Amino acid sequence: MSAKFMRRNIQISVRLSEEEHRILKEKMEKIGVTNQEAFMRKMILDGLVIRLELPELKELISLLRYSSNNINQIAKRLHESGRTYQNDLDDIKRNQERLWEKANEIMMKLSQLQ
Protein backbone atom coordinates (compact mmCIF):
# COMPACT_ATOMS: atom_id res chain seq x y z
CA MET A 1 0.00 0.00 0.00
CA SER A 2 1.33 3.45 -0.83
CA ALA A 3 2.55 5.80 1.88
CA LYS A 4 -0.13 8.41 1.18
CA PHE A 5 -2.86 5.98 2.32
CA MET A 6 -0.95 4.97 5.45
CA ARG A 7 -1.08 8.47 7.00
CA ARG A 8 -4.70 8.64 8.07
CA ASN A 9 -4.91 11.79 10.12
CA ILE A 10 -8.36 13.00 9.10
CA GLN A 11 -11.33 11.67 10.99
CA ILE A 12 -14.82 11.85 9.54
CA SER A 13 -17.92 11.38 11.62
CA VAL A 14 -21.08 10.11 9.95
CA ARG A 15 -24.54 10.01 11.44
CA LEU A 16 -26.91 7.29 10.28
CA SER A 17 -30.54 6.56 10.93
CA GLU A 18 -31.35 3.23 12.52
CA GLU A 19 -32.50 1.97 9.12
CA GLU A 20 -29.28 3.11 7.39
CA HIS A 21 -27.20 1.51 10.15
CA ARG A 22 -29.13 -1.75 9.77
CA ILE A 23 -28.48 -1.72 6.01
CA LEU A 24 -24.78 -1.00 6.60
CA LYS A 25 -24.54 -3.95 9.01
CA GLU A 26 -26.41 -6.22 6.58
CA LYS A 27 -24.06 -5.34 3.73
CA MET A 28 -21.01 -5.90 5.91
CA GLU A 29 -22.36 -9.25 7.07
CA LYS A 30 -23.25 -10.23 3.53
CA ILE A 31 -19.62 -10.00 2.41
CA GLY A 32 -18.15 -11.23 5.68
CA VAL A 33 -16.58 -7.99 6.93
CA THR A 34 -16.58 -7.09 10.62
CA ASN A 35 -14.47 -3.91 10.62
CA GLN A 36 -16.84 -1.04 9.92
CA GLU A 37 -14.07 1.50 9.31
CA ALA A 38 -12.33 -0.78 6.79
CA PHE A 39 -15.63 -1.47 5.03
CA MET A 40 -16.46 2.23 4.71
CA ARG A 41 -12.92 3.06 3.53
CA LYS A 42 -13.14 0.30 0.89
CA MET A 43 -16.47 1.66 -0.32
CA ILE A 44 -15.05 5.19 -0.50
CA LEU A 45 -11.94 4.15 -2.43
CA ASP A 46 -13.43 1.52 -4.73
CA GLY A 47 -17.08 2.47 -4.83
CA LEU A 48 -18.28 -1.10 -5.01
CA VAL A 49 -17.57 -4.32 -3.17
CA ILE A 50 -18.80 -7.62 -4.55
CA ARG A 51 -18.24 -11.00 -2.97
CA LEU A 52 -19.07 -13.77 -5.37
CA GLU A 53 -19.98 -17.17 -4.10
CA LEU A 54 -20.75 -19.34 -7.08
CA PRO A 55 -20.81 -23.07 -6.42
CA GLU A 56 -20.92 -23.44 -10.21
CA LEU A 57 -17.46 -21.88 -10.38
CA LYS A 58 -16.07 -24.47 -7.97
CA GLU A 59 -17.67 -27.20 -10.06
CA LEU A 60 -16.22 -25.69 -13.24
CA ILE A 61 -12.73 -25.73 -11.72
CA SER A 62 -13.21 -29.34 -10.69
CA LEU A 63 -14.33 -30.24 -14.21
CA LEU A 64 -11.31 -28.43 -15.66
CA ARG A 65 -8.97 -30.43 -13.43
CA TYR A 66 -10.67 -33.69 -14.37
CA SER A 67 -10.58 -32.83 -18.05
CA SER A 68 -6.92 -31.80 -17.93
CA ASN A 69 -5.96 -35.03 -16.18
CA ASN A 70 -7.98 -37.03 -18.68
CA ILE A 71 -6.37 -35.31 -21.67
CA ASN A 72 -2.91 -35.87 -20.17
CA GLN A 73 -3.62 -39.58 -19.73
CA ILE A 74 -4.87 -39.86 -23.30
CA ALA A 75 -1.81 -38.01 -24.59
CA LYS A 76 0.45 -40.38 -22.66
CA ARG A 77 -1.32 -43.45 -24.12
CA LEU A 78 -1.15 -41.92 -27.60
CA HIS A 79 2.56 -41.35 -27.17
CA GLU A 80 3.12 -44.90 -25.98
CA SER A 81 0.95 -46.72 -28.52
CA GLY A 82 0.66 -44.25 -31.37
CA ARG A 83 -3.10 -44.94 -31.54
CA THR A 84 -6.21 -42.99 -30.64
CA TYR A 85 -9.37 -44.58 -29.30
CA GLN A 86 -12.88 -43.40 -30.09
CA ASN A 87 -13.90 -43.81 -26.41
CA ASP A 88 -11.17 -41.37 -25.39
CA LEU A 89 -12.26 -38.82 -27.98
CA ASP A 90 -15.92 -39.20 -26.95
CA ASP A 91 -14.94 -38.70 -23.31
CA ILE A 92 -13.08 -35.49 -24.16
CA LYS A 93 -16.08 -34.23 -26.13
CA ARG A 94 -18.48 -34.97 -23.22
CA ASN A 95 -16.20 -33.21 -20.76
CA GLN A 96 -15.88 -30.18 -23.01
CA GLU A 97 -19.66 -29.96 -23.33
CA ARG A 98 -20.03 -30.09 -19.53
CA LEU A 99 -17.40 -27.37 -19.15
CA TRP A 100 -19.22 -25.10 -21.61
CA GLU A 101 -22.55 -25.72 -19.84
CA LYS A 102 -21.04 -24.70 -16.49
CA ALA A 103 -19.31 -21.68 -18.03
CA ASN A 104 -22.64 -20.57 -19.53
CA GLU A 105 -24.40 -21.00 -16.16
CA ILE A 106 -21.78 -18.80 -14.51
CA MET A 107 -22.05 -16.16 -17.24
CA MET A 108 -25.83 -16.06 -16.84
CA LYS A 109 -25.53 -15.56 -13.07
CA LEU A 110 -22.92 -12.84 -13.52
CA SER A 111 -25.10 -11.04 -16.06
CA GLN A 112 -27.90 -10.88 -13.49
CA LEU A 113 -25.77 -9.04 -10.91
CA GLN A 114 -26.86 -5.51 -10.17
Tab-separated table of C-alpha atoms in Angstrom:
chain	number	residue	atom	x	y	z
A	1	MET	CA	0.000	0.000	0.000
A	2	SER	CA	1.328	3.449	-0.827
A	3	ALA	CA	2.554	5.795	1.878
A	4	LYS	CA	-0.129	8.406	1.178
A	5	PHE	CA	-2.857	5.980	2.323
A	6	MET	CA	-0.950	4.970	5.448
A	7	ARG	CA	-1.083	8.468	6.999
A	8	ARG	CA	-4.695	8.638	8.067
A	9	ASN	CA	-4.909	11.786	10.116
A	10	ILE	CA	-8.358	13.000	9.097
A	11	GLN	CA	-11.331	11.670	10.992
A	12	ILE	CA	-14.825	11.853	9.538
A	13	SER	CA	-17.925	11.378	11.615
A	14	VAL	CA	-21.076	10.114	9.946
A	15	ARG	CA	-24.540	10.007	11.436
A	16	LEU	CA	-26.912	7.286	10.282
A	17	SER	CA	-30.540	6.564	10.928
A	18	GLU	CA	-31.351	3.232	12.520
A	19	GLU	CA	-32.497	1.969	9.118
A	20	GLU	CA	-29.276	3.113	7.393
A	21	HIS	CA	-27.201	1.510	10.148
A	22	ARG	CA	-29.132	-1.752	9.767
A	23	ILE	CA	-28.485	-1.716	6.009
A	24	LEU	CA	-24.777	-1.005	6.603
A	25	LYS	CA	-24.536	-3.947	9.011
A	26	GLU	CA	-26.414	-6.224	6.577
A	27	LYS	CA	-24.057	-5.335	3.732
A	28	MET	CA	-21.013	-5.902	5.910
A	29	GLU	CA	-22.361	-9.252	7.069
A	30	LYS	CA	-23.255	-10.231	3.529
A	31	ILE	CA	-19.623	-9.998	2.407
A	32	GLY	CA	-18.146	-11.233	5.681
A	33	VAL	CA	-16.582	-7.989	6.934
A	34	THR	CA	-16.583	-7.086	10.616
A	35	ASN	CA	-14.467	-3.909	10.618
A	36	GLN	CA	-16.843	-1.038	9.917
A	37	GLU	CA	-14.067	1.500	9.306
A	38	ALA	CA	-12.330	-0.778	6.785
A	39	PHE	CA	-15.630	-1.466	5.030
A	40	MET	CA	-16.458	2.225	4.711
A	41	ARG	CA	-12.919	3.060	3.531
A	42	LYS	CA	-13.139	0.304	0.887
A	43	MET	CA	-16.471	1.663	-0.316
A	44	ILE	CA	-15.049	5.187	-0.505
A	45	LEU	CA	-11.938	4.154	-2.427
A	46	ASP	CA	-13.431	1.521	-4.734
A	47	GLY	CA	-17.079	2.472	-4.826
A	48	LEU	CA	-18.277	-1.104	-5.010
A	49	VAL	CA	-17.565	-4.316	-3.168
A	50	ILE	CA	-18.800	-7.622	-4.547
A	51	ARG	CA	-18.238	-10.997	-2.968
A	52	LEU	CA	-19.070	-13.773	-5.375
A	53	GLU	CA	-19.977	-17.171	-4.101
A	54	LEU	CA	-20.748	-19.336	-7.079
A	55	PRO	CA	-20.811	-23.073	-6.425
A	56	GLU	CA	-20.916	-23.441	-10.209
A	57	LEU	CA	-17.456	-21.875	-10.381
A	58	LYS	CA	-16.069	-24.467	-7.969
A	59	GLU	CA	-17.669	-27.198	-10.061
A	60	LEU	CA	-16.217	-25.689	-13.238
A	61	ILE	CA	-12.735	-25.728	-11.723
A	62	SER	CA	-13.213	-29.345	-10.694
A	63	LEU	CA	-14.332	-30.245	-14.214
A	64	LEU	CA	-11.314	-28.431	-15.658
A	65	ARG	CA	-8.969	-30.431	-13.434
A	66	TYR	CA	-10.675	-33.694	-14.371
A	67	SER	CA	-10.585	-32.827	-18.055
A	68	SER	CA	-6.923	-31.797	-17.927
A	69	ASN	CA	-5.957	-35.029	-16.185
A	70	ASN	CA	-7.982	-37.030	-18.678
A	71	ILE	CA	-6.374	-35.314	-21.668
A	72	ASN	CA	-2.907	-35.868	-20.172
A	73	GLN	CA	-3.624	-39.582	-19.725
A	74	ILE	CA	-4.874	-39.859	-23.296
A	75	ALA	CA	-1.815	-38.013	-24.593
A	76	LYS	CA	0.449	-40.382	-22.660
A	77	ARG	CA	-1.322	-43.452	-24.120
A	78	LEU	CA	-1.150	-41.918	-27.595
A	79	HIS	CA	2.563	-41.346	-27.174
A	80	GLU	CA	3.118	-44.900	-25.982
A	81	SER	CA	0.948	-46.722	-28.517
A	82	GLY	CA	0.657	-44.253	-31.375
A	83	ARG	CA	-3.104	-44.943	-31.540
A	84	THR	CA	-6.211	-42.990	-30.638
A	85	TYR	CA	-9.369	-44.579	-29.296
A	86	GLN	CA	-12.877	-43.395	-30.090
A	87	ASN	CA	-13.899	-43.809	-26.411
A	88	ASP	CA	-11.170	-41.366	-25.389
A	89	LEU	CA	-12.263	-38.820	-27.975
A	90	ASP	CA	-15.916	-39.198	-26.953
A	91	ASP	CA	-14.940	-38.699	-23.311
A	92	ILE	CA	-13.080	-35.494	-24.157
A	93	LYS	CA	-16.080	-34.230	-26.127
A	94	ARG	CA	-18.484	-34.966	-23.222
A	95	ASN	CA	-16.197	-33.208	-20.758
A	96	GLN	CA	-15.880	-30.180	-23.008
A	97	GLU	CA	-19.663	-29.963	-23.330
A	98	ARG	CA	-20.035	-30.092	-19.529
A	99	LEU	CA	-17.402	-27.373	-19.154
A	100	TRP	CA	-19.218	-25.098	-21.606
A	101	GLU	CA	-22.545	-25.717	-19.842
A	102	LYS	CA	-21.042	-24.701	-16.494
A	103	ALA	CA	-19.312	-21.679	-18.028
A	104	ASN	CA	-22.640	-20.566	-19.534
A	105	GLU	CA	-24.402	-20.999	-16.160
A	106	ILE	CA	-21.783	-18.798	-14.515
A	107	MET	CA	-22.050	-16.157	-17.241
A	108	MET	CA	-25.831	-16.064	-16.843
A	109	LYS	CA	-25.527	-15.558	-13.073
A	110	LEU	CA	-22.924	-12.843	-13.517
A	111	SER	CA	-25.100	-11.035	-16.065
A	112	GLN	CA	-27.905	-10.882	-13.487
A	113	LEU	CA	-25.769	-9.039	-10.910
A	114	GLN	CA	-26.857	-5.507	-10.168
